[in-house]
Amino acid sequence: MTATASDDGVPGVLRLGVTGATGRMGREVLAAAAERPAVEVVFAVARSPDERVAETDVDPDADLDALAVEREPHAVVDFTAPNPATRYAAACADAGVPFVTGTTGFDASQREALRAASESTPLLHAANFSRGVAVLDHLVAEAVRRLPGYDVELVETHHNGKRDAPSGTANRLVETIETTRSTGDGAPERVHGRAGDAPREPDEIGVHSVRAGSIAGEHELLLAGDGEDVTLTHRAGDRRIFAAGALDAAAWLAGRDPGWYDFAEVIEA
């Protein structure tokens, strides 16, 4: 496949690497890439490689360091788990390859490692690659700002195989609420679920996680005041939207300077 140069010097065909190729989202990314003429998958890796996924050979993830150099990808897309994602980010930083990750559940030290990788290569981390969720985040900030004193409860629902709770998207939305409502006395308190004698205290943020079936993802924010309530909801009907967003992010990130980037910058471009 022959690449053509664009105005900013980034080849017109995106040479893509994919980690976690045999996982739920890895398979979606490879399937979405196969539908885009402007994307060429130059390698795919997994800890438990299959023979092929979406007509793409899958190599052991131990080969990532060498593949990131030999295959010269313009970007790598990652949907795995915190430990491998941190290692993959470091390998891409060493090779100078832009890294896009939708992995969630990082602890403080892992986030620090991602930040360190971003000093050597462009790195974009997003808890959610849905354009609708990016808009929801903006609407949440506006609603919370305009409805001071309203009770806030967030419910997130995902498939029964999702490991982290609350979801990365839910944590992002709660962080938006905390930032908007923070005062000199600090941020509102998060309360995860309720049981027993647990009356609601003023300025709490209730956070609730549901895991069931094959649900791709739902996030519902309730703001309730005296005699009225407002609900903001996003439902993902198919994981393809996340794969499409990740590919958009990879194409946008390729060729940029090292640094930490956000998906909001992609949809605003």
mmCIF file of N, CA and C in Angstrom, residues 33-118:
data_model
loop_
_atom_site.group_PDB
_atom_site.id
_atom_site.type_symbol
_atom_site.label_atom_id
_atom_site.label_comp_id
_atom_site.label_asym_id
_atom_site.label_seq_id
_atom_site.Cartn_x
_atom_site.Cartn_y
_atom_site.Cartn_z
ATOM 1 N N ALA A 33 -10.498 -0.992 11.341
ATOM 2 C CA ALA A 33 -9.372 -0.620 10.487
ATOM 3 C C ALA A 33 -9.503 -1.255 9.107
ATOM 4 N N ALA A 34 -10.006 -2.495 9.068
ATOM 5 C CA ALA A 34 -10.152 -3.198 7.792
ATOM 6 C C ALA A 34 -11.159 -2.505 6.869
ATOM 7 N N GLU A 35 -12.042 -1.708 7.456
ATOM 8 C CA GLU A 35 -13.060 -1.005 6.674
ATOM 9 C C GLU A 35 -12.600 0.375 6.215
ATOM 10 N N ARG A 36 -11.405 0.779 6.628
ATOM 11 C CA ARG A 36 -10.904 2.120 6.275
ATOM 12 C C ARG A 36 -9.752 1.999 5.286
ATOM 13 N N PRO A 37 -9.942 2.446 4.057
ATOM 14 C CA PRO A 37 -8.855 2.385 3.070
ATOM 15 C C PRO A 37 -7.622 3.171 3.486
ATOM 16 N N ALA A 38 -7.802 4.176 4.336
ATOM 17 C CA ALA A 38 -6.674 5.018 4.740
ATOM 18 C C ALA A 38 -5.929 4.465 5.946
ATOM 19 N N VAL A 39 -6.225 3.215 6.342
ATOM 20 C CA VAL A 39 -5.532 2.589 7.475
ATOM 21 C C VAL A 39 -4.917 1.271 7.019
ATOM 22 N N GLU A 40 -3.637 1.083 7.319
ATOM 23 C CA GLU A 40 -2.944 -0.175 7.057
ATOM 24 C C GLU A 40 -2.422 -0.713 8.384
ATOM 25 N N VAL A 41 -2.900 -1.862 8.794
ATOM 26 C CA VAL A 41 -2.430 -2.480 10.025
ATOM 27 C C VAL A 41 -1.096 -3.161 9.732
ATOM 28 N N VAL A 42 -0.036 -2.650 10.346
ATOM 29 C CA VAL A 42 1.301 -3.199 10.075
ATOM 30 C C VAL A 42 1.712 -4.255 11.091
ATOM 31 N N PHE A 43 1.036 -4.290 12.252
ATOM 32 C CA PHE A 43 1.209 -5.408 13.170
ATOM 33 C C PHE A 43 0.091 -5.401 14.201
ATOM 34 N N ALA A 44 -0.152 -6.569 14.761
ATOM 35 C CA ALA A 44 -1.093 -6.740 15.865
ATOM 36 C C ALA A 44 -0.472 -7.736 16.832
ATOM 37 N N VAL A 45 -0.576 -7.445 18.131
ATOM 38 C CA VAL A 45 0.013 -8.327 19.134
ATOM 39 C C VAL A 45 -1.004 -8.627 20.223
ATOM 40 N N ALA A 46 -0.775 -9.727 20.930
ATOM 41 C CA ALA A 46 -1.616 -10.118 22.055
ATOM 42 C C ALA A 46 -0.818 -11.039 22.961
ATOM 43 N N ARG A 47 -1.187 -11.082 24.216
ATOM 44 C CA ARG A 47 -0.519 -11.992 25.148
ATOM 45 C C ARG A 47 -0.839 -13.449 24.808
ATOM 46 N N SER A 48 -2.031 -13.679 24.249
ATOM 47 C CA SER A 48 -2.421 -15.023 23.791
ATOM 48 C C SER A 48 -2.811 -14.911 22.323
ATOM 49 N N PRO A 49 -1.838 -14.903 21.435
ATOM 50 C CA PRO A 49 -2.132 -14.646 20.025
ATOM 51 C C PRO A 49 -2.948 -15.753 19.363
ATOM 52 N N ASP A 50 -3.912 -15.335 18.538
ATOM 53 C CA ASP A 50 -4.615 -16.249 17.655
ATOM 54 C C ASP A 50 -3.872 -16.280 16.331
ATOM 55 N N GLU A 51 -4.304 -17.173 15.450
ATOM 56 C CA GLU A 51 -3.651 -17.240 14.153
ATOM 57 C C GLU A 51 -3.902 -15.969 13.350
ATOM 58 N N ARG A 52 -5.169 -15.550 13.281
ATOM 59 C CA ARG A 52 -5.522 -14.316 12.572
ATOM 60 C C ARG A 52 -6.756 -13.702 13.212
ATOM 61 N N VAL A 53 -6.831 -12.383 13.174
ATOM 62 C CA VAL A 53 -8.023 -11.655 13.597
ATOM 63 C C VAL A 53 -8.306 -10.617 12.526
ATOM 64 N N ALA A 54 -9.505 -10.632 11.970
ATOM 65 C CA ALA A 54 -9.872 -9.693 10.909
ATOM 66 C C ALA A 54 -8.836 -9.681 9.794
ATOM 67 N N GLU A 55 -8.440 -10.891 9.377
ATOM 68 C CA GLU A 55 -7.474 -11.064 8.280
ATOM 69 C C GLU A 55 -6.087 -10.515 8.608
ATOM 70 N N THR A 56 -5.783 -10.372 9.899
ATOM 71 C CA THR A 56 -4.482 -9.855 10.329
ATOM 72 C C THR A 56 -3.775 -10.892 11.193
ATOM 73 N N ASP A 57 -2.516 -11.159 10.897
ATOM 74 C CA ASP A 57 -1.722 -12.059 11.735
ATOM 75 C C ASP A 57 -1.503 -11.409 13.102
ATOM 76 N N VAL A 58 -1.551 -12.224 14.145
ATOM 77 C CA VAL A 58 -1.357 -11.724 15.509
ATOM 78 C C VAL A 58 -0.085 -12.342 16.083
ATOM 79 N N ASP A 59 0.840 -11.481 16.508
ATOM 80 C CA ASP A 59 2.113 -11.911 17.068
ATOM 81 C C ASP A 59 2.078 -11.842 18.595
ATOM 82 N N PRO A 60 2.990 -12.519 19.270
ATOM 83 C CA PRO A 60 3.087 -12.411 20.733
ATOM 84 C C PRO A 60 3.453 -10.986 21.146
ATOM 85 N N ASP A 61 2.893 -10.540 22.256
ATOM 86 C CA ASP A 61 3.168 -9.161 22.671
ATOM 87 C C ASP A 61 4.619 -8.961 23.078
ATOM 88 N N ALA A 62 5.348 -10.041 23.325
ATOM 89 C CA ALA A 62 6.779 -9.920 23.626
ATOM 90 C C ALA A 62 7.556 -9.355 22.446
ATOM 91 N N ASP A 63 6.959 -9.415 21.247
ATOM 92 C CA ASP A 63 7.620 -8.907 20.048
ATOM 93 C C ASP A 63 7.364 -7.420 19.806
ATOM 94 N N LEU A 64 6.572 -6.791 20.670
ATOM 95 C CA LEU A 64 6.172 -5.404 20.414
ATOM 96 C C LEU A 64 7.363 -4.465 20.266
ATOM 97 N N ASP A 65 8.350 -4.579 21.137
ATOM 98 C CA ASP A 65 9.499 -3.671 21.084
ATOM 99 C C ASP A 65 10.153 -3.688 19.705
ATOM 100 N N ALA A 66 10.357 -4.899 19.177
ATOM 101 C CA ALA A 66 11.000 -5.016 17.868
ATOM 102 C C ALA A 66 10.068 -4.551 16.755
ATOM 103 N N LEU A 67 8.784 -4.909 16.831
ATOM 104 C CA LEU A 67 7.827 -4.537 15.788
ATOM 105 C C LEU A 67 7.646 -3.023 15.706
ATOM 106 N N ALA A 68 7.673 -2.358 16.870
ATOM 107 C CA ALA A 68 7.491 -0.901 16.893
ATOM 108 C C ALA A 68 8.615 -0.189 16.155
ATOM 109 N N VAL A 69 9.776 -0.837 16.067
ATOM 110 C CA VAL A 69 10.913 -0.266 15.331
ATOM 111 C C VAL A 69 10.916 -0.738 13.884
ATOM 112 N N GLU A 70 10.771 -2.048 13.689
ATOM 113 C CA GLU A 70 10.918 -2.626 12.350
ATOM 114 C C GLU A 70 9.773 -2.254 11.402
ATOM 115 N N ARG A 71 8.532 -2.219 11.922
ATOM 116 C CA ARG A 71 7.378 -1.987 11.048
ATOM 117 C C ARG A 71 7.052 -0.499 10.862
ATOM 118 N N GLU A 72 7.676 0.366 11.639
ATOM 119 C CA GLU A 72 7.520 1.819 11.524
ATOM 120 C C GLU A 72 6.050 2.270 11.518
ATOM 121 N N PRO A 73 5.295 1.906 12.543
ATOM 122 C CA PRO A 73 3.903 2.370 12.617
ATOM 123 C C PRO A 73 3.844 3.872 12.878
ATOM 124 N N HIS A 74 2.783 4.494 12.404
ATOM 125 C CA HIS A 74 2.565 5.916 12.710
ATOM 126 C C HIS A 74 1.913 6.090 14.080
ATOM 127 N N ALA A 75 1.248 5.027 14.567
ATOM 128 C CA ALA A 75 0.617 5.068 15.888
ATOM 129 C C ALA A 75 0.260 3.645 16.302
ATOM 130 N N VAL A 76 0.145 3.451 17.611
ATOM 131 C CA VAL A 76 -0.306 2.177 18.175
ATOM 132 C C VAL A 76 -1.564 2.440 18.984
ATOM 133 N N VAL A 77 -2.577 1.596 18.805
ATOM 134 C CA VAL A 77 -3.827 1.698 19.563
ATOM 135 C C VAL A 77 -3.880 0.550 20.563
ATOM 136 N N ASP A 78 -4.207 0.880 21.807
ATOM 137 C CA ASP A 78 -4.170 -0.082 22.904
ATOM 138 C C ASP A 78 -5.480 -0.102 23.679
ATOM 139 N N PHE A 79 -6.062 -1.284 23.808
ATOM 140 C CA PHE A 79 -7.155 -1.534 24.746
ATOM 141 C C PHE A 79 -6.816 -2.835 25.451
ATOM 142 N N THR A 80 -6.138 -2.747 26.585
ATOM 143 C CA THR A 80 -5.715 -3.966 27.265
ATOM 144 C C THR A 80 -6.033 -3.863 28.760
ATOM 145 N N ALA A 81 -5.014 -3.898 29.584
ATOM 146 C CA ALA A 81 -5.137 -3.787 31.041
ATOM 147 C C ALA A 81 -3.992 -2.906 31.523
ATOM 148 N N PRO A 82 -4.087 -2.362 32.741
ATOM 149 C CA PRO A 82 -3.088 -1.385 33.188
ATOM 150 C C PRO A 82 -1.640 -1.853 33.104
ATOM 151 N N ASN A 83 -1.334 -3.053 33.566
ATOM 152 C CA ASN A 83 0.063 -3.497 33.548
ATOM 153 C C ASN A 83 0.633 -3.613 32.137
ATOM 154 N N PRO A 84 -0.016 -4.361 31.227
ATOM 155 C CA PRO A 84 0.539 -4.422 29.877
ATOM 156 C C PRO A 84 0.508 -3.080 29.157
ATOM 157 N N ALA A 85 -0.533 -2.291 29.358
ATOM 158 C CA ALA A 85 -0.622 -1.000 28.680
ATOM 159 C C ALA A 85 0.537 -0.093 29.073
ATOM 160 N N THR A 86 0.919 -0.129 30.352
ATOM 161 C CA THR A 86 2.042 0.675 30.819
ATOM 162 C C THR A 86 3.340 0.237 30.135
ATOM 163 N N ARG A 87 3.489 -1.080 30.010
ATOM 164 C CA ARG A 87 4.688 -1.610 29.346
ATOM 165 C C ARG A 87 4.691 -1.252 27.859
ATOM 166 N N TYR A 88 3.541 -1.361 27.216
ATOM 167 C CA TYR A 88 3.456 -1.022 25.789
ATOM 168 C C TYR A 88 3.758 0.461 25.560
ATOM 169 N N ALA A 89 3.266 1.310 26.460
ATOM 170 C CA ALA A 89 3.528 2.750 26.327
ATOM 171 C C ALA A 89 5.018 3.039 26.409
ATOM 172 N N ALA A 90 5.711 2.355 27.323
ATOM 173 C CA ALA A 90 7.159 2.546 27.461
ATOM 174 C C ALA A 90 7.890 2.096 26.200
ATOM 175 N N ALA A 91 7.447 0.971 25.612
ATOM 176 C CA ALA A 91 8.079 0.470 24.387
ATOM 177 C C ALA A 91 7.869 1.447 23.239
ATOM 178 N N CYS A 92 6.669 1.998 23.141
ATOM 179 C CA CYS A 92 6.399 2.978 22.083
ATOM 180 C C CYS A 92 7.191 4.262 22.306
ATOM 181 N N ALA A 93 7.349 4.659 23.564
ATOM 182 C CA ALA A 93 8.148 5.845 23.862
ATOM 183 C C ALA A 93 9.595 5.632 23.429
ATOM 184 N N ASP A 94 10.137 4.429 23.695
ATOM 185 C CA ASP A 94 11.512 4.126 23.290
ATOM 186 C C ASP A 94 11.672 4.175 21.772
ATOM 187 N N ALA A 95 10.614 3.765 21.059
ATOM 188 C CA ALA A 95 10.673 3.732 19.598
ATOM 189 C C ALA A 95 10.200 5.038 18.965
ATOM 190 N N GLY A 96 9.696 5.966 19.783
ATOM 191 C CA GLY A 96 9.195 7.226 19.256
ATOM 192 C C GLY A 96 7.892 7.082 18.486
ATOM 193 N N VAL A 97 7.049 6.121 18.900
ATOM 194 C CA VAL A 97 5.785 5.849 18.208
ATOM 195 C C VAL A 97 4.625 6.409 19.023
ATOM 196 N N PRO A 98 3.770 7.226 18.427
ATOM 197 C CA PRO A 98 2.597 7.736 19.146
ATOM 198 C C PRO A 98 1.731 6.601 19.693
ATOM 199 N N PHE A 99 1.187 6.808 20.889
ATOM 200 C CA PHE A 99 0.474 5.750 21.597
ATOM 201 C C PHE A 99 -0.905 6.248 22.003
ATOM 202 N N VAL A 100 -1.939 5.518 21.575
ATOM 203 C CA VAL A 100 -3.333 5.837 21.914
ATOM 204 C C VAL A 100 -3.866 4.711 22.779
ATOM 205 N N THR A 101 -4.334 5.021 23.986
ATOM 206 C CA THR A 101 -4.844 3.966 24.846
ATOM 207 C C THR A 101 -6.206 4.304 25.428
ATOM 208 N N GLY A 102 -7.086 3.309 25.370
ATOM 209 C CA GLY A 102 -8.393 3.418 25.996
ATOM 210 C C GLY A 102 -8.484 2.536 27.224
ATOM 211 N N THR A 103 -7.348 2.023 27.680
ATOM 212 C CA THR A 103 -7.309 1.194 28.877
ATOM 213 C C THR A 103 -7.661 2.047 30.096
ATOM 214 N N THR A 104 -8.402 1.467 31.023
ATOM 215 C CA THR A 104 -8.768 2.187 32.253
ATOM 216 C C THR A 104 -8.320 1.369 33.464
ATOM 217 N N GLY A 105 -8.454 1.963 34.646
ATOM 218 C CA GLY A 105 -8.103 1.275 35.880
ATOM 219 C C GLY A 105 -6.670 1.476 36.321
ATOM 220 N N PHE A 106 -5.957 2.448 35.737
ATOM 221 C CA PHE A 106 -4.573 2.711 36.135
ATOM 222 C C PHE A 106 -4.508 3.221 37.574
ATOM 223 N N ASP A 107 -3.498 2.758 38.321
ATOM 224 C CA ASP A 107 -3.280 3.336 39.643
ATOM 225 C C ASP A 107 -2.333 4.532 39.495
ATOM 226 N N ALA A 108 -1.999 5.159 40.608
ATOM 227 C CA ALA A 108 -1.212 6.397 40.561
ATOM 228 C C ALA A 108 0.157 6.173 39.923
ATOM 229 N N SER A 109 0.820 5.071 40.271
ATOM 230 C CA SER A 109 2.159 4.833 39.730
ATOM 231 C C SER A 109 2.100 4.529 38.234
ATOM 232 N N GLN A 110 1.061 3.855 37.800
ATOM 233 C CA GLN A 110 0.914 3.561 36.376
ATOM 234 C C GLN A 110 0.609 4.826 35.584
ATOM 235 N N ARG A 111 -0.201 5.690 36.154
ATOM 236 C CA ARG A 111 -0.460 6.975 35.486
ATOM 237 C C ARG A 111 0.827 7.791 35.372
ATOM 238 N N GLU A 112 1.631 7.723 36.409
ATOM 239 C CA GLU A 112 2.912 8.429 36.374
ATOM 240 C C GLU A 112 3.802 7.860 35.269
ATOM 241 N N ALA A 113 3.759 6.546 35.077
ATOM 242 C CA ALA A 113 4.548 5.917 34.020
ATOM 243 C C ALA A 113 4.058 6.352 32.641
ATOM 244 N N LEU A 114 2.752 6.483 32.481
ATOM 245 C CA LEU A 114 2.212 6.969 31.208
ATOM 246 C C LEU A 114 2.661 8.402 30.950
ATOM 247 N N ARG A 115 2.613 9.218 31.981
ATOM 248 C CA ARG A 115 3.068 10.606 31.839
ATOM 249 C C ARG A 115 4.535 10.653 31.446
ATOM 250 N N ALA A 116 5.325 9.771 32.028
ATOM 251 C CA ALA A 116 6.740 9.723 31.684
ATOM 252 C C ALA A 116 6.928 9.339 30.220
ATOM 253 N N ALA A 117 6.119 8.391 29.729
ATOM 254 C CA ALA A 117 6.205 7.988 28.321
ATOM 255 C C ALA A 117 5.847 9.149 27.403
ATOM 256 N N SER A 118 4.914 9.986 27.836
ATOM 257 C CA SER A 118 4.471 11.102 27.001
ATOM 258 C C SER A 118 5.543 12.180 26.837
#
